Structures are given as C-alpha cells and as structure tokens.
C-alpha cells in the first residue's frame, strides 16, 4: 500500500473515532455542528492542516441552526417525536419548524408513517394535533396575518382615508400579496365591480403600478394615483383634505377640463358626490387661479 493511501486510511479512522465521541456527547443534550456562525459557541480544535470550528447547542430546542443546515432533515427523528408526544409545548415548537420548512399535513403524514402512525395512538394524536395547529395558525386560503390586514374595519377605513390606504397597501406588499391575491380575498368578502370594495382593489392595483412596476406593467404616472377612490372619497367628506388634493391636481397641470374628463370615466354623470367634487374644484380654481378654468 502506498504511503499516501495509508495516511488517508489513518485519517479516516481518526475522524470516525472523533465522530463516535461527538455522538456520545450529543446523547447528553449537546448538538455539535461542523459549521460556525457569529452567534454560536465556538470550539477551536487544532489539526495539522488548520483549525476547525464546532458549534455547540444546548437543549433540544437549540438545534434550529443545525436543522436549517440539513434542510429540516432531523425534525422527524425518533427522539423529537417522542419528546413532542410527551411535551405539548415542545410539540408546538416542532409544529412551527415543520411549517417553516414546508411540511404541510400530507407531508407530515408521510413522515410520521415511519413512526407507526397507523398503529401507535400517540403518534396519530400528534398528527391530529398538528392538523389542528395548522387550521388555527395557517388556515387554507389565508396567509398568516390576513385576519388583521383584511379586517372589515380596516378596509372600511382605507376606503375613506387615502393615507391609511397607502399604509395598508404597503403592508400587503410587504407580506407578498399582489393584486391577484388581494382580489381573491376580496371575492370572499363579496366584491363586485360596482361597489366600493372593488374601487379599493383598483386603487391597490394602481399603487403597485406606480411604486412596484414590473417589466410588463403599463406605465402609470404618480398623478394618476391622485384620482384613486380613497382620496376622492375622503375629499368628498373633508374640505381641508379636498383643498390639499386640489392643489396637487393643479401642481400636476390638471385644470378643470382634464379633471372632468377623468371624472367622466368614473361615472360622474350618475354620481352626485363626484359631480359636486368637480364643482368644488372648479370653484377652488376660480378663487385661487382666476384665469384658470
């Protein structure tokens, strides 16, 4: 046998012996990883060709980073399943990990069959508990946080308050809900093309086109958003806000005729409040810009 080959065999045996020792330590509640991070405990282990860093985690709850490295491979091992059966608090922690790594109910079922899910009542109960947890925290068709972001009170407020609507739009976008996602949720709330909820949807669509345009997006100018329904509705009820909105229209070169043309597309002929808003703008122009009209 050549010397390099002999050295390779010796090195392999040495590493195997070390691995066995580390496994024994892990049984005592210590999970050791060969990867290091800035927030982990580091053990400096000397070797002939350099240094190796080992990360140490204490307690069963502390193995998140190790599991992340393995893409969740250890989350269904026997030790964790037994611990989850005995400790409901730990079970919830494990449920969160399963969900975070994309294990839905069917995926968990397949994983738990290895642990005699069909015959072991405790394992089957753990699976049912996971189903109940999913239904509570991640109901089908609803993203976590939807109940707050799409609360009817908040939507109603957004319909009449442009500033609040923008805040809500930012939250939707931040949570990855695009215009189609919003419309799907609005359908559950009874959205129709002739109601105010649909206008809120079109306002969000316009807001996305302005602030988060895609390559295929139709170019939308910022001044287009000055005519979204939330601002118009608020201007109809709030004279001070109406004055500020009128000033923005004027600053953007929108005199009475361009505004009326926009209002025509919105059904001004059959909307008395919208027509009154136009008349208020016309009067505002006559007062502040006598030559405009």
PDB file of C-alpha atoms in Angstrom:
ATOM      1  CA  UNK A   1       0.000   0.000   0.000  1.00  0.00           C
ATOM      2  CA  UNK A   2       1.369   3.424  -0.921  1.00  0.00           C
ATOM      3  CA  UNK A   3       2.175   5.878   1.858  1.00  0.00           C
ATOM      4  CA  UNK A   4      -0.471   8.475   0.792  1.00  0.00           C
ATOM      5  CA  UNK A   5      -3.138   5.762   0.763  1.00  0.00           C
ATOM      6  CA  UNK A   6      -2.064   4.576   4.204  1.00  0.00           C
ATOM      7  CA  UNK A   7      -2.265   8.114   5.556  1.00  0.00           C
ATOM      8  CA  UNK A   8      -5.742   8.521   4.073  1.00  0.00           C
ATOM      9  CA  UNK A   9      -6.956   5.376   5.829  1.00  0.00           C
ATOM     10  CA  UNK A  10      -5.478   6.501   9.157  1.00  0.00           C
ATOM     11  CA  UNK A  11      -7.117   9.929   8.780  1.00  0.00           C
ATOM     12  CA  UNK A  12     -10.471   8.348   8.027  1.00  0.00           C
ATOM     13  CA  UNK A  13     -10.247   6.096  11.084  1.00  0.00           C
ATOM     14  CA  UNK A  14      -9.301   9.083  13.242  1.00  0.00           C
ATOM     15  CA  UNK A  15     -12.286  11.090  12.016  1.00  0.00           C
ATOM     16  CA  UNK A  16     -14.586   8.120  12.599  1.00  0.00           C
ATOM     17  CA  UNK A  17     -13.383   7.818  16.164  1.00  0.00           C
ATOM     18  CA  UNK A  18     -13.956  11.525  16.726  1.00  0.00           C
ATOM     19  CA  UNK A  19     -17.426  11.301  15.211  1.00  0.00           C
ATOM     20  CA  UNK A  20     -18.308   8.486  17.603  1.00  0.00           C
ATOM     21  CA  UNK A  21     -17.168  10.560  20.561  1.00  0.00           C
ATOM     22  CA  UNK A  22     -19.214  13.516  19.418  1.00  0.00           C
ATOM     23  CA  UNK A  23     -22.302  11.340  19.006  1.00  0.00           C
ATOM     24  CA  UNK A  24     -21.927  10.213  22.591  1.00  0.00           C
ATOM     25  CA  UNK A  25     -21.828  13.835  23.669  1.00  0.00           C
ATOM     26  CA  UNK A  26     -24.961  14.571  21.652  1.00  0.00           C
ATOM     27  CA  UNK A  27     -26.888  11.976  23.680  1.00  0.00           C
ATOM     28  CA  UNK A  28     -26.294  14.145  26.720  1.00  0.00           C
ATOM     29  CA  UNK A  29     -28.100  17.063  25.152  1.00  0.00           C
ATOM     30  CA  UNK A  30     -25.274  18.545  23.134  1.00  0.00           C
ATOM     31  CA  UNK A  31     -25.726  19.003  19.362  1.00  0.00           C
ATOM     32  CA  UNK A  32     -22.427  19.666  17.622  1.00  0.00           C
ATOM     33  CA  UNK A  33     -22.193  21.162  14.153  1.00  0.00           C
ATOM     34  CA  UNK A  34     -19.181  21.487  11.905  1.00  0.00           C
ATOM     35  CA  UNK A  35     -20.454  24.861  10.710  1.00  0.00           C
ATOM     36  CA  UNK A  36     -19.987  28.051  12.686  1.00  0.00           C
ATOM     37  CA  UNK A  37     -21.905  31.307  12.854  1.00  0.00           C
ATOM     38  CA  UNK A  38     -21.176  34.629  14.592  1.00  0.00           C
ATOM     39  CA  UNK A  39     -23.747  33.929  17.312  1.00  0.00           C
ATOM     40  CA  UNK A  40     -22.715  30.391  18.145  1.00  0.00           C
ATOM     41  CA  UNK A  41     -20.347  28.963  20.766  1.00  0.00           C
ATOM     42  CA  UNK A  42     -17.092  28.068  19.068  1.00  0.00           C
ATOM     43  CA  UNK A  43     -14.637  25.350  19.982  1.00  0.00           C
ATOM     44  CA  UNK A  44     -11.189  25.734  18.459  1.00  0.00           C
ATOM     45  CA  UNK A  45      -9.964  22.268  17.596  1.00  0.00           C
ATOM     46  CA  UNK A  46      -6.355  22.040  16.441  1.00  0.00           C
ATOM     47  CA  UNK A  47      -5.446  19.964  13.429  1.00  0.00           C
ATOM     48  CA  UNK A  48      -2.223  19.570  11.436  1.00  0.00           C
ATOM     49  CA  UNK A  49      -3.671  21.364   8.416  1.00  0.00           C
ATOM     50  CA  UNK A  50      -5.529  24.183  10.168  1.00  0.00           C
ATOM     51  CA  UNK A  51      -8.374  24.777  12.565  1.00  0.00           C
ATOM     52  CA  UNK A  52     -11.899  23.520  12.731  1.00  0.00           C
ATOM     53  CA  UNK A  53     -14.814  25.280  14.360  1.00  0.00           C
ATOM     54  CA  UNK A  54     -17.543  23.346  16.082  1.00  0.00           C
ATOM     55  CA  UNK A  55     -20.815  24.893  17.135  1.00  0.00           C
ATOM     56  CA  UNK A  56     -22.391  23.709  20.344  1.00  0.00           C
ATOM     57  CA  UNK A  57     -26.111  23.934  21.129  1.00  0.00           C
ATOM     58  CA  UNK A  58     -27.616  23.066  24.458  1.00  0.00           C
ATOM     59  CA  UNK A  59     -31.131  21.551  24.896  1.00  0.00           C
ATOM     60  CA  UNK A  60     -33.403  20.031  22.266  1.00  0.00           C
ATOM     61  CA  UNK A  61     -34.791  23.468  21.429  1.00  0.00           C
ATOM     62  CA  UNK A  62     -31.379  24.773  20.492  1.00  0.00           C
ATOM     63  CA  UNK A  63     -30.868  22.684  17.373  1.00  0.00           C
ATOM     64  CA  UNK A  64     -32.584  25.088  14.965  1.00  0.00           C
ATOM     65  CA  UNK A  65     -29.397  26.099  13.177  1.00  0.00           C
ATOM     66  CA  UNK A  66     -28.234  22.532  12.772  1.00  0.00           C
ATOM     67  CA  UNK A  67     -31.627  21.588  11.337  1.00  0.00           C
ATOM     68  CA  UNK A  68     -31.571  24.548   8.986  1.00  0.00           C
ATOM     69  CA  UNK A  69     -28.240  23.316   7.659  1.00  0.00           C
ATOM     70  CA  UNK A  70     -29.803  19.934   6.981  1.00  0.00           C
ATOM     71  CA  UNK A  71     -32.959  21.457   5.441  1.00  0.00           C
ATOM     72  CA  UNK A  72     -35.092  20.088   8.243  1.00  0.00           C
ATOM     73  CA  UNK A  73     -33.862  16.502   7.873  1.00  0.00           C
ATOM     74  CA  UNK A  74     -33.748  15.885  11.637  1.00  0.00           C
ATOM     75  CA  UNK A  75     -37.159  17.285  12.507  1.00  0.00           C
ATOM     76  CA  UNK A  76     -38.874  13.900  12.311  1.00  0.00           C
ATOM     77  CA  UNK A  77     -36.325  11.755  14.099  1.00  0.00           C
ATOM     78  CA  UNK A  78     -37.494   9.382  16.828  1.00  0.00           C
ATOM     79  CA  UNK A  79     -36.112  11.434  19.700  1.00  0.00           C
ATOM     80  CA  UNK A  80     -38.020  14.562  18.670  1.00  0.00           C
ATOM     81  CA  UNK A  81     -41.256  12.695  18.012  1.00  0.00           C
ATOM     82  CA  UNK A  82     -41.117  11.110  21.469  1.00  0.00           C
ATOM     83  CA  UNK A  83     -40.365  14.467  23.072  1.00  0.00           C
ATOM     84  CA  UNK A  84     -43.245  16.139  21.212  1.00  0.00           C
ATOM     85  CA  UNK A  85     -45.637  13.413  22.367  1.00  0.00           C
ATOM     86  CA  UNK A  86     -44.586  13.919  25.983  1.00  0.00           C
ATOM     87  CA  UNK A  87     -44.323  17.733  25.938  1.00  0.00           C
ATOM     88  CA  UNK A  88     -47.091  19.787  24.301  1.00  0.00           C
ATOM     89  CA  UNK A  89     -45.009  22.963  24.477  1.00  0.00           C
ATOM     90  CA  UNK A  90     -42.189  21.345  22.549  1.00  0.00           C
ATOM     91  CA  UNK A  91     -44.738  19.900  20.127  1.00  0.00           C
ATOM     92  CA  UNK A  92     -45.833  23.425  19.183  1.00  0.00           C
ATOM     93  CA  UNK A  93     -42.209  24.407  18.653  1.00  0.00           C
ATOM     94  CA  UNK A  94     -41.795  21.413  16.386  1.00  0.00           C
ATOM     95  CA  UNK A  95     -45.014  22.248  14.521  1.00  0.00           C
ATOM     96  CA  UNK A  96     -43.648  25.709  13.754  1.00  0.00           C
ATOM     97  CA  UNK A  97     -40.488  24.161  12.344  1.00  0.00           C
ATOM     98  CA  UNK A  98     -42.426  21.709  10.220  1.00  0.00           C
ATOM     99  CA  UNK A  99     -44.467  24.521   8.766  1.00  0.00           C
ATOM    100  CA  UNK A 100     -41.447  26.764   8.274  1.00  0.00           C
ATOM    101  CA  UNK A 101     -39.753  24.055   6.244  1.00  0.00           C
ATOM    102  CA  UNK A 102     -42.851  23.478   4.107  1.00  0.00           C
ATOM    103  CA  UNK A 103     -44.166  20.265   5.654  1.00  0.00           C
ATOM    104  CA  UNK A 104     -47.938  20.505   5.227  1.00  0.00           C
ATOM    105  CA  UNK A 105     -50.426  17.962   6.586  1.00  0.00           C
ATOM    106  CA  UNK A 106     -49.834  15.372   3.835  1.00  0.00           C
ATOM    107  CA  UNK A 107     -46.065  15.727   4.119  1.00  0.00           C
ATOM    108  CA  UNK A 108     -46.175  15.278   7.889  1.00  0.00           C
ATOM    109  CA  UNK A 109     -48.422  12.229   7.475  1.00  0.00           C
ATOM    110  CA  UNK A 110     -45.874  10.548   5.205  1.00  0.00           C
ATOM    111  CA  UNK A 111     -43.046  11.343   7.607  1.00  0.00           C
ATOM    112  CA  UNK A 112     -44.947  10.034  10.620  1.00  0.00           C
ATOM    113  CA  UNK A 113     -45.820   6.731   8.970  1.00  0.00           C
ATOM    114  CA  UNK A 114     -42.217   5.764   9.685  1.00  0.00           C
ATOM    115  CA  UNK A 115     -43.112   6.048  13.370  1.00  0.00           C
ATOM    116  CA  UNK A 116     -46.085   3.643  13.117  1.00  0.00           C
ATOM    117  CA  UNK A 117     -48.694   6.374  12.767  1.00  0.00           C
ATOM    118  CA  UNK A 118     -51.292   3.760  11.736  1.00  0.00           C
ATOM    119  CA  UNK A 119     -50.776   1.651  14.864  1.00  0.00           C
ATOM    120  CA  UNK A 120     -49.398   4.000  17.521  1.00  0.00           C
ATOM    121  CA  UNK A 121     -52.201   6.084  19.040  1.00  0.00           C
ATOM    122  CA  UNK A 122     -49.747   8.612  20.451  1.00  0.00           C
ATOM    123  CA  UNK A 123     -48.176   9.294  17.066  1.00  0.00           C
ATOM    124  CA  UNK A 124     -51.599   9.528  15.450  1.00  0.00           C
ATOM    125  CA  UNK A 125     -52.685  12.004  18.121  1.00  0.00           C
ATOM    126  CA  UNK A 126     -49.565  14.084  17.457  1.00  0.00           C
ATOM    127  CA  UNK A 127     -50.527  14.193  13.786  1.00  0.00           C
ATOM    128  CA  UNK A 128     -54.077  15.289  14.648  1.00  0.00           C
ATOM    129  CA  UNK A 129     -52.669  17.976  16.915  1.00  0.00           C
ATOM    130  CA  UNK A 130     -50.585  19.248  14.001  1.00  0.00           C
ATOM    131  CA  UNK A 131     -53.689  19.381  11.808  1.00  0.00           C
ATOM    132  CA  UNK A 132     -55.477  21.408  14.479  1.00  0.00           C
ATOM    133  CA  UNK A 133     -52.478  23.712  14.835  1.00  0.00           C
ATOM    134  CA  UNK A 134     -52.368  24.299  11.078  1.00  0.00           C
ATOM    135  CA  UNK A 135     -56.075  25.085  10.992  1.00  0.00           C
ATOM    136  CA  UNK A 136     -55.668  27.618  13.782  1.00  0.00           C
ATOM    137  CA  UNK A 137     -52.475  29.335  12.675  1.00  0.00           C
ATOM    138  CA  UNK A 138     -52.387  28.714   8.917  1.00  0.00           C
ATOM    139  CA  UNK A 139     -55.942  28.109   7.645  1.00  0.00           C
ATOM    140  CA  UNK A 140     -56.223  27.142   3.988  1.00  0.00           C
ATOM    141  CA  UNK A 141     -56.514  30.068   1.589  1.00  0.00           C
ATOM    142  CA  UNK A 142     -55.463  32.575   4.223  1.00  0.00           C
ATOM    143  CA  UNK A 143     -51.949  33.835   4.787  1.00  0.00           C
ATOM    144  CA  UNK A 144     -50.830  34.404   8.362  1.00  0.00           C
ATOM    145  CA  UNK A 145     -51.868  37.910   9.366  1.00  0.00           C
ATOM    146  CA  UNK A 146     -54.712  38.119   6.843  1.00  0.00           C
ATOM    147  CA  UNK A 147     -57.334  38.411   9.534  1.00  0.00           C
ATOM    148  CA  UNK A 148     -55.725  41.645  10.671  1.00  0.00           C
ATOM    149  CA  UNK A 149     -54.742  43.028   7.274  1.00  0.00           C
ATOM    150  CA  UNK A 150     -58.152  42.328   5.742  1.00  0.00           C
ATOM    151  CA  UNK A 151     -60.290  43.151   8.719  1.00  0.00           C
ATOM    152  CA  UNK A 152     -63.504  44.827   7.520  1.00  0.00           C
ATOM    153  CA  UNK A 153     -62.996  47.758   9.872  1.00  0.00           C
ATOM    154  CA  UNK A 154     -59.541  48.409   8.394  1.00  0.00           C
ATOM    155  CA  UNK A 155     -60.839  48.068   4.843  1.00  0.00           C
ATOM    156  CA  UNK A 156     -63.673  50.467   5.560  1.00  0.00           C
ATOM    157  CA  UNK A 157     -61.216  52.972   6.977  1.00  0.00           C
ATOM    158  CA  UNK A 158     -58.944  52.615   3.946  1.00  0.00           C
ATOM    159  CA  UNK A 159     -61.855  53.329   1.619  1.00  0.00           C
ATOM    160  CA  UNK A 160     -62.241  56.795   3.066  1.00  0.00           C
ATOM    161  CA  UNK A 161     -58.701  57.638   4.116  1.00  0.00           C
ATOM    162  CA  UNK A 162     -56.038  57.739   1.414  1.00  0.00           C
ATOM    163  CA  UNK A 163     -53.166  57.962   3.888  1.00  0.00           C
ATOM    164  CA  UNK A 164     -54.336  54.892   5.764  1.00  0.00           C
ATOM    165  CA  UNK A 165     -54.962  53.085   2.471  1.00  0.00           C
ATOM    166  CA  UNK A 166     -51.336  53.646   1.492  1.00  0.00           C
ATOM    167  CA  UNK A 167     -50.202  52.223   4.830  1.00  0.00           C
ATOM    168  CA  UNK A 168     -52.377  49.166   4.263  1.00  0.00           C
ATOM    169  CA  UNK A 169     -51.114  48.767   0.695  1.00  0.00           C
ATOM    170  CA  UNK A 170     -47.553  48.793   1.990  1.00  0.00           C
ATOM    171  CA  UNK A 171     -48.391  46.021   4.450  1.00  0.00           C
ATOM    172  CA  UNK A 172     -49.991  43.902   1.734  1.00  0.00           C
ATOM    173  CA  UNK A 173     -46.975  44.322  -0.498  1.00  0.00           C
ATOM    174  CA  UNK A 174     -44.534  43.665   2.337  1.00  0.00           C
ATOM    175  CA  UNK A 175     -46.325  40.381   3.018  1.00  0.00           C
ATOM    176  CA  UNK A 176     -46.065  39.344  -0.620  1.00  0.00           C
ATOM    177  CA  UNK A 177     -49.739  39.819  -1.519  1.00  0.00           C
ATOM    178  CA  UNK A 178     -50.065  41.080  -5.080  1.00  0.00           C
ATOM    179  CA  UNK A 179     -53.165  42.464  -6.786  1.00  0.00           C
ATOM    180  CA  UNK A 180     -54.476  38.995  -7.682  1.00  0.00           C
ATOM    181  CA  UNK A 181     -54.031  37.868  -4.101  1.00  0.00           C
ATOM    182  CA  UNK A 182     -55.966  40.871  -2.838  1.00  0.00           C
ATOM    183  CA  UNK A 183     -58.749  40.282  -5.345  1.00  0.00           C
ATOM    184  CA  UNK A 184     -59.043  36.634  -4.264  1.00  0.00           C
ATOM    185  CA  UNK A 185     -59.518  37.762  -0.682  1.00  0.00           C
ATOM    186  CA  UNK A 186     -61.966  40.463  -1.717  1.00  0.00           C
ATOM    187  CA  UNK A 187     -64.062  37.858  -3.540  1.00  0.00           C
ATOM    188  CA  UNK A 188     -64.590  36.143  -0.199  1.00  0.00           C
ATOM    189  CA  UNK A 189     -65.847  39.484   1.111  1.00  0.00           C
ATOM    190  CA  UNK A 190     -68.349  39.898  -1.726  1.00  0.00           C
ATOM    191  CA  UNK A 191     -66.511  42.276  -4.044  1.00  0.00           C
ATOM    192  CA  UNK A 192     -68.441  43.466  -7.105  1.00  0.00           C
ATOM    193  CA  UNK A 193     -67.454  45.842  -9.852  1.00  0.00           C
ATOM    194  CA  UNK A 194     -69.988  48.401  -8.735  1.00  0.00           C
ATOM    195  CA  UNK A 195     -69.119  48.567  -5.053  1.00  0.00           C
ATOM    196  CA  UNK A 196     -66.544  50.498  -3.071  1.00  0.00           C
ATOM    197  CA  UNK A 197     -64.517  47.382  -2.264  1.00  0.00           C
ATOM    198  CA  UNK A 198     -63.738  46.966  -5.950  1.00  0.00           C
ATOM    199  CA  UNK A 199     -62.513  50.552  -6.063  1.00  0.00           C
ATOM    200  CA  UNK A 200     -60.129  49.780  -3.217  1.00  0.00           C
ATOM    201  CA  UNK A 201     -58.806  46.876  -5.266  1.00  0.00           C
ATOM    202  CA  UNK A 202     -58.256  49.090  -8.332  1.00  0.00           C
ATOM    203  CA  UNK A 203     -56.512  51.637  -6.115  1.00  0.00           C
ATOM    204  CA  UNK A 204     -54.120  48.963  -4.897  1.00  0.00           C
ATOM    205  CA  UNK A 205     -53.521  47.838  -8.465  1.00  0.00           C
ATOM    206  CA  UNK A 206     -52.676  51.421  -9.456  1.00  0.00           C
ATOM    207  CA  UNK A 207     -50.457  51.849  -6.393  1.00  0.00           C
ATOM    208  CA  UNK A 208     -48.494  48.739  -7.358  1.00  0.00           C
ATOM    209  CA  UNK A 209     -48.050  50.003 -10.909  1.00  0.00           C
ATOM    210  CA  UNK A 210     -46.558  53.225  -9.582  1.00  0.00           C
ATOM    211  CA  UNK A 211     -44.419  52.011  -6.701  1.00  0.00           C
ATOM    212  CA  UNK A 212     -43.603  48.433  -7.727  1.00  0.00           C
ATOM    213  CA  UNK A 213     -43.870  48.261 -11.526  1.00  0.00           C
ATOM    214  CA  UNK A 214     -42.888  45.103 -13.359  1.00  0.00           C
ATOM    215  CA  UNK A 215     -41.345  44.813 -16.797  1.00  0.00           C
ATOM    216  CA  UNK A 216     -44.774  44.126 -18.300  1.00  0.00           C
ATOM    217  CA  UNK A 217     -46.587  46.797 -16.298  1.00  0.00           C
ATOM    218  CA  UNK A 218     -48.406  49.544 -18.069  1.00  0.00           C
ATOM    219  CA  UNK A 219     -46.677  52.771 -17.152  1.00  0.00           C
ATOM    220  CA  UNK A 220     -48.683  54.678 -14.578  1.00  0.00           C
ATOM    221  CA  UNK A 221     -47.796  58.207 -13.593  1.00  0.00           C
ATOM    222  CA  UNK A 222     -47.828  59.391  -9.998  1.00  0.00           C
ATOM    223  CA  UNK A 223     -50.557  61.899 -10.822  1.00  0.00           C
ATOM    224  CA  UNK A 224     -52.847  59.018 -11.796  1.00  0.00           C
ATOM    225  CA  UNK A 225     -52.848  57.967  -8.174  1.00  0.00           C
ATOM    226  CA  UNK A 226     -54.160  61.404  -7.206  1.00  0.00           C
ATOM    227  CA  UNK A 227     -57.508  60.232  -8.537  1.00  0.00           C
ATOM    228  CA  UNK A 228     -57.814  56.957  -6.687  1.00  0.00           C
ATOM    229  CA  UNK A 229     -61.153  56.417  -4.993  1.00  0.00           C
ATOM    230  CA  UNK A 230     -59.784  56.581  -1.450  1.00  0.00           C
ATOM    231  CA  UNK A 231     -58.581  60.131  -1.985  1.00  0.00           C
ATOM    232  CA  UNK A 232     -61.725  61.162  -3.815  1.00  0.00           C
ATOM    233  CA  UNK A 233     -63.976  59.701  -1.125  1.00  0.00           C
ATOM    234  CA  UNK A 234     -62.064  61.490   1.598  1.00  0.00           C
ATOM    235  CA  UNK A 235     -62.122  64.755  -0.349  1.00  0.00           C
ATOM    236  CA  UNK A 236     -65.907  64.488  -0.612  1.00  0.00           C
ATOM    237  CA  UNK A 237     -66.170  64.461   3.187  1.00  0.00           C
ATOM    238  CA  UNK A 238     -63.161  66.513   4.278  1.00  0.00           C
ATOM    239  CA  UNK A 239     -62.918  70.067   2.941  1.00  0.00           C
ATOM    240  CA  UNK A 240     -59.389  70.602   4.234  1.00  0.00           C
ATOM    241  CA  UNK A 241     -58.179  67.441   2.550  1.00  0.00           C
ATOM    242  CA  UNK A 242     -60.034  68.419  -0.614  1.00  0.00           C
ATOM    243  CA  UNK A 243     -58.104  71.702  -0.706  1.00  0.00           C
ATOM    244  CA  UNK A 244     -54.793  69.838  -0.468  1.00  0.00           C
ATOM    245  CA  UNK A 245     -55.869  67.440  -3.197  1.00  0.00           C
ATOM    246  CA  UNK A 246     -56.974  70.296  -5.449  1.00  0.00           C
ATOM    247  CA  UNK A 247     -53.563  71.920  -5.002  1.00  0.00           C
ATOM    248  CA  UNK A 248     -51.853  68.695  -6.092  1.00  0.00           C
ATOM    249  CA  UNK A 249     -54.085  68.447  -9.147  1.00  0.00           C
ATOM    250  CA  UNK A 250     -53.189  71.983 -10.105  1.00  0.00           C
ATOM    251  CA  UNK A 251     -49.475  71.448  -9.454  1.00  0.00           C
ATOM    252  CA  UNK A 252     -49.599  68.482 -11.810  1.00  0.00           C
ATOM    253  CA  UNK A 253     -51.158  70.605 -14.536  1.00  0.00           C
ATOM    254  CA  UNK A 254     -54.692  69.320 -14.090  1.00  0.00           C
ATOM    255  CA  UNK A 255     -57.159  72.162 -14.626  1.00  0.00           C
ATOM    256  CA  UNK A 256     -60.924  71.751 -14.676  1.00  0.00           C
ATOM    257  CA  UNK A 257     -61.235  70.150 -18.131  1.00  0.00           C
ATOM    258  CA  UNK A 258     -58.682  67.345 -17.584  1.00  0.00           C
ATOM    259  CA  UNK A 259     -60.244  66.611 -14.198  1.00  0.00           C
ATOM    260  CA  UNK A 260     -63.729  66.460 -15.692  1.00  0.00           C
ATOM    261  CA  UNK A 261     -62.536  64.033 -18.379  1.00  0.00           C
ATOM    262  CA  UNK A 262     -61.164  61.748 -15.687  1.00  0.00           C
ATOM    263  CA  UNK A 263     -64.398  62.040 -13.744  1.00  0.00           C
ATOM    264  CA  UNK A 264     -66.374  61.092 -16.848  1.00  0.00           C
ATOM    265  CA  UNK A 265     -64.598  57.735 -16.900  1.00  0.00           C
ATOM    266  CA  UNK A 266     -65.629  57.299 -13.277  1.00  0.00           C
ATOM    267  CA  UNK A 267     -69.318  57.866 -13.985  1.00  0.00           C
ATOM    268  CA  UNK A 268     -69.642  61.489 -12.893  1.00  0.00           C
ATOM    269  CA  UNK A 269     -72.990  61.801 -14.692  1.00  0.00           C
ATOM    270  CA  UNK A 270     -74.612  59.350 -12.301  1.00  0.00           C
ATOM    271  CA  UNK A 271     -72.568  60.143  -9.206  1.00  0.00           C
ATOM    272  CA  UNK A 272     -73.802  63.298  -7.494  1.00  0.00           C
ATOM    273  CA  UNK A 273     -70.990  63.372  -4.938  1.00  0.00           C
ATOM    274  CA  UNK A 274     -68.347  63.092  -7.620  1.00  0.00           C
ATOM    275  CA  UNK A 275     -70.005  65.842  -9.630  1.00  0.00           C
ATOM    276  CA  UNK A 276     -70.097  68.052  -6.536  1.00  0.00           C
ATOM    277  CA  UNK A 277     -66.395  67.433  -6.013  1.00  0.00           C
ATOM    278  CA  UNK A 278     -65.761  68.603  -9.560  1.00  0.00           C
ATOM    279  CA  UNK A 279     -67.798  71.752  -8.929  1.00  0.00           C
ATOM    280  CA  UNK A 280     -65.839  72.358  -5.723  1.00  0.00           C
ATOM    281  CA  UNK A 281     -62.602  72.078  -7.674  1.00  0.00           C
ATOM    282  CA  UNK A 282     -63.860  74.460 -10.334  1.00  0.00           C
ATOM    283  CA  UNK A 283     -64.767  76.980  -7.611  1.00  0.00           C
ATOM    284  CA  UNK A 284     -61.386  76.460  -5.938  1.00  0.00           C
ATOM    285  CA  UNK A 285     -59.644  77.230  -9.242  1.00  0.00           C
ATOM    286  CA  UNK A 286     -61.699  80.394  -9.750  1.00  0.00           C
ATOM    287  CA  UNK A 287     -60.743  81.571  -6.289  1.00  0.00           C
ATOM    288  CA  UNK A 288     -57.047  80.702  -6.317  1.00  0.00           C
ATOM    289  CA  UNK A 289     -56.300  80.867 -10.055  1.00  0.00           C
ATOM    290  CA  UNK A 290     -58.872  83.255 -11.563  1.00  0.00           C
ATOM    291  CA  UNK A 291     -57.559  82.820 -15.105  1.00  0.00           C
ATOM    292  CA  UNK A 292     -57.802  79.032 -14.991  1.00  0.00           C
ATOM    293  CA  UNK A 293     -60.973  77.236 -15.927  1.00  0.00           C
TER     294      UNK A 293
END
